[in-house]
PDB file of C-alpha atoms in Angstrom:
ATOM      1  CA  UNK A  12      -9.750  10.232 -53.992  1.00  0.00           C
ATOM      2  CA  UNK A  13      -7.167   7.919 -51.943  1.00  0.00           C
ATOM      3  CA  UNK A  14      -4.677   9.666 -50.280  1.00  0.00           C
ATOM      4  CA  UNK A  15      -1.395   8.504 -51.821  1.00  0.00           C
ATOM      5  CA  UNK A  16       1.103   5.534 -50.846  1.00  0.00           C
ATOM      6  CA  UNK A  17       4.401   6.273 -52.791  1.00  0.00           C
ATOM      7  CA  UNK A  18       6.273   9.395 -51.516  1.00  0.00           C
ATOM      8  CA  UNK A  19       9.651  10.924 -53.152  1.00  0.00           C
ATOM      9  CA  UNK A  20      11.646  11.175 -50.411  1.00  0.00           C
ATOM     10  CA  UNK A  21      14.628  13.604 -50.640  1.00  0.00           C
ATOM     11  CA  UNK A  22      17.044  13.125 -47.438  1.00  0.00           C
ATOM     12  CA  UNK A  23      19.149  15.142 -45.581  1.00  0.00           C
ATOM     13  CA  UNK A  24      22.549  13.193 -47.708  1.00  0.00           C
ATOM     14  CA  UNK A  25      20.835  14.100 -50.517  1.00  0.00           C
ATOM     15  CA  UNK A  26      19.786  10.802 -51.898  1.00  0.00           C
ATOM     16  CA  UNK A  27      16.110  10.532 -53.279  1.00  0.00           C
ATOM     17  CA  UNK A  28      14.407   7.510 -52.856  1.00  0.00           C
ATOM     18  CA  UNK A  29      10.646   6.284 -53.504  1.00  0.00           C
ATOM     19  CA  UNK A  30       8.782   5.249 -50.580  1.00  0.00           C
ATOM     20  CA  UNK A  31       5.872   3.349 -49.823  1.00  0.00           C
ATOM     21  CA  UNK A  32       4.024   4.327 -46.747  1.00  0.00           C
ATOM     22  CA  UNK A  33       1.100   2.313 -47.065  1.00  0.00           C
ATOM     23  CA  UNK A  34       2.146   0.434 -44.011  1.00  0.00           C
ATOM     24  CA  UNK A  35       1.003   3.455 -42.109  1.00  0.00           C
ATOM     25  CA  UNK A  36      -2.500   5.555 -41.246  1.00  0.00           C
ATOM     26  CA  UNK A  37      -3.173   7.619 -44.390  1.00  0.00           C
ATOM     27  CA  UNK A  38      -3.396  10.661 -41.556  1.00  0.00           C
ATOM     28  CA  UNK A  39       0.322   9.800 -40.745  1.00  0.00           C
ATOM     29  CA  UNK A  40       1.999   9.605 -44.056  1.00  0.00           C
ATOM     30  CA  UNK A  41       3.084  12.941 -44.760  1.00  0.00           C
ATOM     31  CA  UNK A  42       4.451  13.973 -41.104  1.00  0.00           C
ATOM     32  CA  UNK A  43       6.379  10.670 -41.455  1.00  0.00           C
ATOM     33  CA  UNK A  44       7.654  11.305 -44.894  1.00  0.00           C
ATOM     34  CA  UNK A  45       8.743  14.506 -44.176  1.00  0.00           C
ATOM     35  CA  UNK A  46      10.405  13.344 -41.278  1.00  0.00           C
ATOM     36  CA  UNK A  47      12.191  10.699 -42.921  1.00  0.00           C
ATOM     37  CA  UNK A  48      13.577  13.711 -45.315  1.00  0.00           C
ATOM     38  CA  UNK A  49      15.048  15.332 -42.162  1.00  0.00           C
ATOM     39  CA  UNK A  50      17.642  12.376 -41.950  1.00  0.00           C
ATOM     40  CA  UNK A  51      20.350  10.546 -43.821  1.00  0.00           C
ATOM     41  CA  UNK A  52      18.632   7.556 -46.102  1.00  0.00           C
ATOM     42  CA  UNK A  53      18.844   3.821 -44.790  1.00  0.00           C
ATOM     43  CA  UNK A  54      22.596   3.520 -46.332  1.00  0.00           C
ATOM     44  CA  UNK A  55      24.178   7.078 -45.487  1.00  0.00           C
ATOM     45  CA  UNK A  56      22.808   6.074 -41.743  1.00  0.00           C
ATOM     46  CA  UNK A  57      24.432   2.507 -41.432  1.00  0.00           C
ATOM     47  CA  UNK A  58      27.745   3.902 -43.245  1.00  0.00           C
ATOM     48  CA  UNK A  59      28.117   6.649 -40.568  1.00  0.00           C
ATOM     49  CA  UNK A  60      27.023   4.485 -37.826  1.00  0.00           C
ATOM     50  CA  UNK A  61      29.563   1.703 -38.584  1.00  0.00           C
ATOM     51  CA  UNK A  62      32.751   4.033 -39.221  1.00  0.00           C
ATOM     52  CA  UNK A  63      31.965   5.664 -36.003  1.00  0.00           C
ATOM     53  CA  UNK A  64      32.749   2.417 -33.971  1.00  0.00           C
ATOM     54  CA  UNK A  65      36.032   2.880 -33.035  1.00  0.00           C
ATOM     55  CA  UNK A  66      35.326   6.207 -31.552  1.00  0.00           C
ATOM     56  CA  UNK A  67      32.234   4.539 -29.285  1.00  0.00           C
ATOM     57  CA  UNK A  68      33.755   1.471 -28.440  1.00  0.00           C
ATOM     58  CA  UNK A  69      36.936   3.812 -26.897  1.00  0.00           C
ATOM     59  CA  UNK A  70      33.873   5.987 -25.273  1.00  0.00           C
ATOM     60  CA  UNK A  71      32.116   2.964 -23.764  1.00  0.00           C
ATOM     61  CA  UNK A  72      35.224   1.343 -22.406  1.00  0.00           C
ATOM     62  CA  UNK A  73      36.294   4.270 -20.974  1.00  0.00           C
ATOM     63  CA  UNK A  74      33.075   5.097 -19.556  1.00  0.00           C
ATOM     64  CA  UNK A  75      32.909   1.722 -17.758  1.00  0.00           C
ATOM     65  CA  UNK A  76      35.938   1.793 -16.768  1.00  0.00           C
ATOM     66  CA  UNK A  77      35.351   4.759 -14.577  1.00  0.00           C
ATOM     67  CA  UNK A  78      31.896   3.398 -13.700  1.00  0.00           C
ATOM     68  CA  UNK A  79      33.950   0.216 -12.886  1.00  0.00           C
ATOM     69  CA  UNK A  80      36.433   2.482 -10.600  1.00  0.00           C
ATOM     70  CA  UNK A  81      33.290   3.838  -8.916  1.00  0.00           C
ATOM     71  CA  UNK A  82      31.896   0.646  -8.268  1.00  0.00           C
ATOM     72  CA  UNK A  83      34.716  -1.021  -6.453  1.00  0.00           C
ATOM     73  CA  UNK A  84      35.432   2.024  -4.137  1.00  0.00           C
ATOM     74  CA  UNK A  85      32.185   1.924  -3.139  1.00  0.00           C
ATOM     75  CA  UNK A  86      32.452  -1.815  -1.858  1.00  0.00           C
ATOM     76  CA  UNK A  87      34.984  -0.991  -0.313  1.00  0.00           C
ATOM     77  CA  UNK A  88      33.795   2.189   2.005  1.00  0.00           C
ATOM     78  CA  UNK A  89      30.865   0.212   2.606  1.00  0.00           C
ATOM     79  CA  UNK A  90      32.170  -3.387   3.401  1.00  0.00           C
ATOM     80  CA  UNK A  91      29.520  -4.757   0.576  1.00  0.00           C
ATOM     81  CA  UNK A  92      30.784  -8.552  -0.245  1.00  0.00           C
ATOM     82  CA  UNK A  93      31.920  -9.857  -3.628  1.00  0.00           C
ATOM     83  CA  UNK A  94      29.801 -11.052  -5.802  1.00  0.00           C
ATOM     84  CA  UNK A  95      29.380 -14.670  -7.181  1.00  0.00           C
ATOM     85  CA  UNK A  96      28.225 -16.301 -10.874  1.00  0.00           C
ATOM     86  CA  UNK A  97      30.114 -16.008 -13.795  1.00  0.00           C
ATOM     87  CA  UNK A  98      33.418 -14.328 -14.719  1.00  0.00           C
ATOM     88  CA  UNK A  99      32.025 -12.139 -17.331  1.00  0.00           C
ATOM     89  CA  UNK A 100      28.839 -10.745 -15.526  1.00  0.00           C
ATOM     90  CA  UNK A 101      30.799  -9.762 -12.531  1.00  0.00           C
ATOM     91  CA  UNK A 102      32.231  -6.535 -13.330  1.00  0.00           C
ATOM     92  CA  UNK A 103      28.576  -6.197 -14.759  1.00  0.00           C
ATOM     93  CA  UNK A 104      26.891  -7.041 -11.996  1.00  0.00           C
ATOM     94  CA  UNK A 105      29.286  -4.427  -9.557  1.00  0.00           C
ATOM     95  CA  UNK A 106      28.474  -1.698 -11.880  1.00  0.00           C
ATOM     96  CA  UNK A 107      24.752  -2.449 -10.945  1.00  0.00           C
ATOM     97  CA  UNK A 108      24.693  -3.164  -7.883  1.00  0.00           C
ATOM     98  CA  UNK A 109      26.387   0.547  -7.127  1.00  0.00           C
ATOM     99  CA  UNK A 110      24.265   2.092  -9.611  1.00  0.00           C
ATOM    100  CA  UNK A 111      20.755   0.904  -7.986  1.00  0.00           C
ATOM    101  CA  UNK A 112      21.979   0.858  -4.099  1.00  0.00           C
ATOM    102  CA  UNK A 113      23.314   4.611  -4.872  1.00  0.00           C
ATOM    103  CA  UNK A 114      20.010   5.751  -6.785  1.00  0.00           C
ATOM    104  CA  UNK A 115      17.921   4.180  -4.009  1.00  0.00           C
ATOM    105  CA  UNK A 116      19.711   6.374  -1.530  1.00  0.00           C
ATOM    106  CA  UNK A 117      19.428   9.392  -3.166  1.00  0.00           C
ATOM    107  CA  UNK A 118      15.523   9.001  -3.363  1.00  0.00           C
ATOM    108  CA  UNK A 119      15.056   6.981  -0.339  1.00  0.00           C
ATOM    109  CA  UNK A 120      17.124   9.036   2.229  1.00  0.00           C
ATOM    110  CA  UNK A 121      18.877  12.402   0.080  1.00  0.00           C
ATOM    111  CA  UNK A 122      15.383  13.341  -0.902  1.00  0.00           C
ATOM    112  CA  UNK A 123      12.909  11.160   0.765  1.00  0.00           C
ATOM    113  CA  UNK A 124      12.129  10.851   4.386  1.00  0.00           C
ATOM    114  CA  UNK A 125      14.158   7.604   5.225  1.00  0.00           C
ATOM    115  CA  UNK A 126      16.631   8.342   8.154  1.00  0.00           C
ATOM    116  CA  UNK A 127      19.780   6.493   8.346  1.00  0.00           C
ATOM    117  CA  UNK A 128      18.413   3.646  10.600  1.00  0.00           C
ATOM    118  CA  UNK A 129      15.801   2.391   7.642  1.00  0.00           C
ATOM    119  CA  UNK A 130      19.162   2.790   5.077  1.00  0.00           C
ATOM    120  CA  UNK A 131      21.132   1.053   7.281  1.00  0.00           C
ATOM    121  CA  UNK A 132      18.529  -2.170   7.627  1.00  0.00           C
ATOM    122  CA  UNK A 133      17.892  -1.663   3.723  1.00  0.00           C
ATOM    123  CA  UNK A 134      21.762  -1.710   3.568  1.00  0.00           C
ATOM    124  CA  UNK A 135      22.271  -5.100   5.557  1.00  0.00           C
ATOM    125  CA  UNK A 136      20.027  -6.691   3.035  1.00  0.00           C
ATOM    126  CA  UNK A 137      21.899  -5.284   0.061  1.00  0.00           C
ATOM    127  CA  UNK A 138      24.520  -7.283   1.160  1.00  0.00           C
ATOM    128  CA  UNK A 139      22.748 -10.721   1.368  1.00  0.00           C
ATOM    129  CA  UNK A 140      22.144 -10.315  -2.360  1.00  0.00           C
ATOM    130  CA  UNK A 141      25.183 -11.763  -4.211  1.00  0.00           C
ATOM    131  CA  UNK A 142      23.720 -12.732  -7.397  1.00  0.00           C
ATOM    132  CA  UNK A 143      25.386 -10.463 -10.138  1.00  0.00           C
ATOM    133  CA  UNK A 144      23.057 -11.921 -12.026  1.00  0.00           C
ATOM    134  CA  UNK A 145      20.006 -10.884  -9.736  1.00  0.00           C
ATOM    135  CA  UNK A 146      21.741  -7.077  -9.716  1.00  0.00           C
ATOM    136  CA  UNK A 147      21.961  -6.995 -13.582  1.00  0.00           C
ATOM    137  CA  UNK A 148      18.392  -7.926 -14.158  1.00  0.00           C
ATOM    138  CA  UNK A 149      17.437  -4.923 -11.616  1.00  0.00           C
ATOM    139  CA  UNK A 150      19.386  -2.409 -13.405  1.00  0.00           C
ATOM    140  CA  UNK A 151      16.684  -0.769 -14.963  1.00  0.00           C
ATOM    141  CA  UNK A 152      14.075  -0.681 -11.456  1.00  0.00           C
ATOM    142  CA  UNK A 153      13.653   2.604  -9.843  1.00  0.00           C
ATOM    143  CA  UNK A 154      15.606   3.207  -6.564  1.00  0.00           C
ATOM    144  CA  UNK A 155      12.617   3.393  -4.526  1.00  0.00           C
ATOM    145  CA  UNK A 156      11.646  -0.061  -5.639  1.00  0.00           C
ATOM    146  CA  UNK A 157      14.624  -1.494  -4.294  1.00  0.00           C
ATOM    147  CA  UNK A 158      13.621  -2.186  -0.471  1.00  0.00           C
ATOM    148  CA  UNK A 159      10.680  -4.527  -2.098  1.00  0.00           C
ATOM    149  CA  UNK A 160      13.374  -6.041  -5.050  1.00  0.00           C
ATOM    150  CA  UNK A 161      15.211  -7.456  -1.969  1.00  0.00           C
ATOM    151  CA  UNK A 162      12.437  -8.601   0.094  1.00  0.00           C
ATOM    152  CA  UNK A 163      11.609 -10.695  -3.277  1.00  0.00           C
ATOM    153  CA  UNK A 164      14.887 -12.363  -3.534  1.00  0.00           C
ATOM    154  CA  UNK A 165      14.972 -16.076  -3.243  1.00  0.00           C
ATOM    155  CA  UNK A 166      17.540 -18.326  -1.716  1.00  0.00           C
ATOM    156  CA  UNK A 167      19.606 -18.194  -5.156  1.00  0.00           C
ATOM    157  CA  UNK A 168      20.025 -14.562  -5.148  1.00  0.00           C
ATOM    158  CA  UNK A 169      21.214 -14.786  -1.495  1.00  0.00           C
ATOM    159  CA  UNK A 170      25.056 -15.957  -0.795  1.00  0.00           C
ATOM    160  CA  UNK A 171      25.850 -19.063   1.023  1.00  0.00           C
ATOM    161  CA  UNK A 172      29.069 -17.075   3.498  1.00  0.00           C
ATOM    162  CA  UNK A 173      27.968 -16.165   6.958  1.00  0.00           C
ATOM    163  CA  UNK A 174      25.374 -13.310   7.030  1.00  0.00           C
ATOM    164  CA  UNK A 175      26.910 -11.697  10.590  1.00  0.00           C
ATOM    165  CA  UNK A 176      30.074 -10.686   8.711  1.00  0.00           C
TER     166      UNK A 176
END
């Protein structure tokens, strides 16, 4: 006997639907099924989702605006220089370049066993990056990756002004 395809699914909105599963393991089908019934069908979901978007978009603004706040201070206590490429991926690129140099100080120095002379050499190459386009695709890396991100950086990460500030 074949373990079935089509499942009754009865979600969490209330809305019973008929499923087929048969695009999954027959040893998966009824964890997954009864899953799915802990949640709002396909519909309910994109309904709820979509009149919520006011609320996130005022969230996510806000949030980067803070982030945004946090960002520029920080160039400024540490002298960091401005970024260059586009308009748009500026901002973006500030908000990254914080976020990574501060994460890679916490683990590097805060909690690892870097003293402030290695942060301080680390720090002088931070600021030969001025790609925000280089610091947006490194948003994701770990902090401790960082020293090695910057000894990878080519010529068109690094700015053109004079590195002895």
């Amino acid at each position: 006997m074949a373990v079935r395809t089509e499942w009754k699914i009865v979600h969490s909105c209330g809305h019973e639907i008929t499923r087929d599963l048969s695009d999954r393991p027959a040893d998966k089908r009824a964890g997954f099924a009864r899953w799915l019934g802990e949640r709002d069908c396909t519909d309910c979901w994109k309904a709820a989702r979509d009149s919520d978007t006011v609320a996130r978009e005022e969230w996510l603004a806000a949030k980067r605006a803070e982030e945004q706040q946090a960002a520029l201070v920080w160039v400024e206590q540490f002298d960091m220089p401005p970024l260059e490429g586009p308009e748009r991926a500026l901002a973006w690129g500030e908000r990254s370049r914080y976020q990574l140099a501060t994460t890679a100080y916490t683990a590097l120095v805060a909690e690892g066993s870097w003293d402030e002379a290695d942060w301080s050499a680390l720090e002088e190459k931070i600021r030969t990056v001025t790609r925000a386009g280089w610091w947006i695709d490194q948003r994701d890396a770990e902090g401790t990756d960082l020293p090695e991100l910057l000894d990878a950086a080519t010529t068109d990460d690094r700015g053109t002004e004079n590195p002895f500030r």
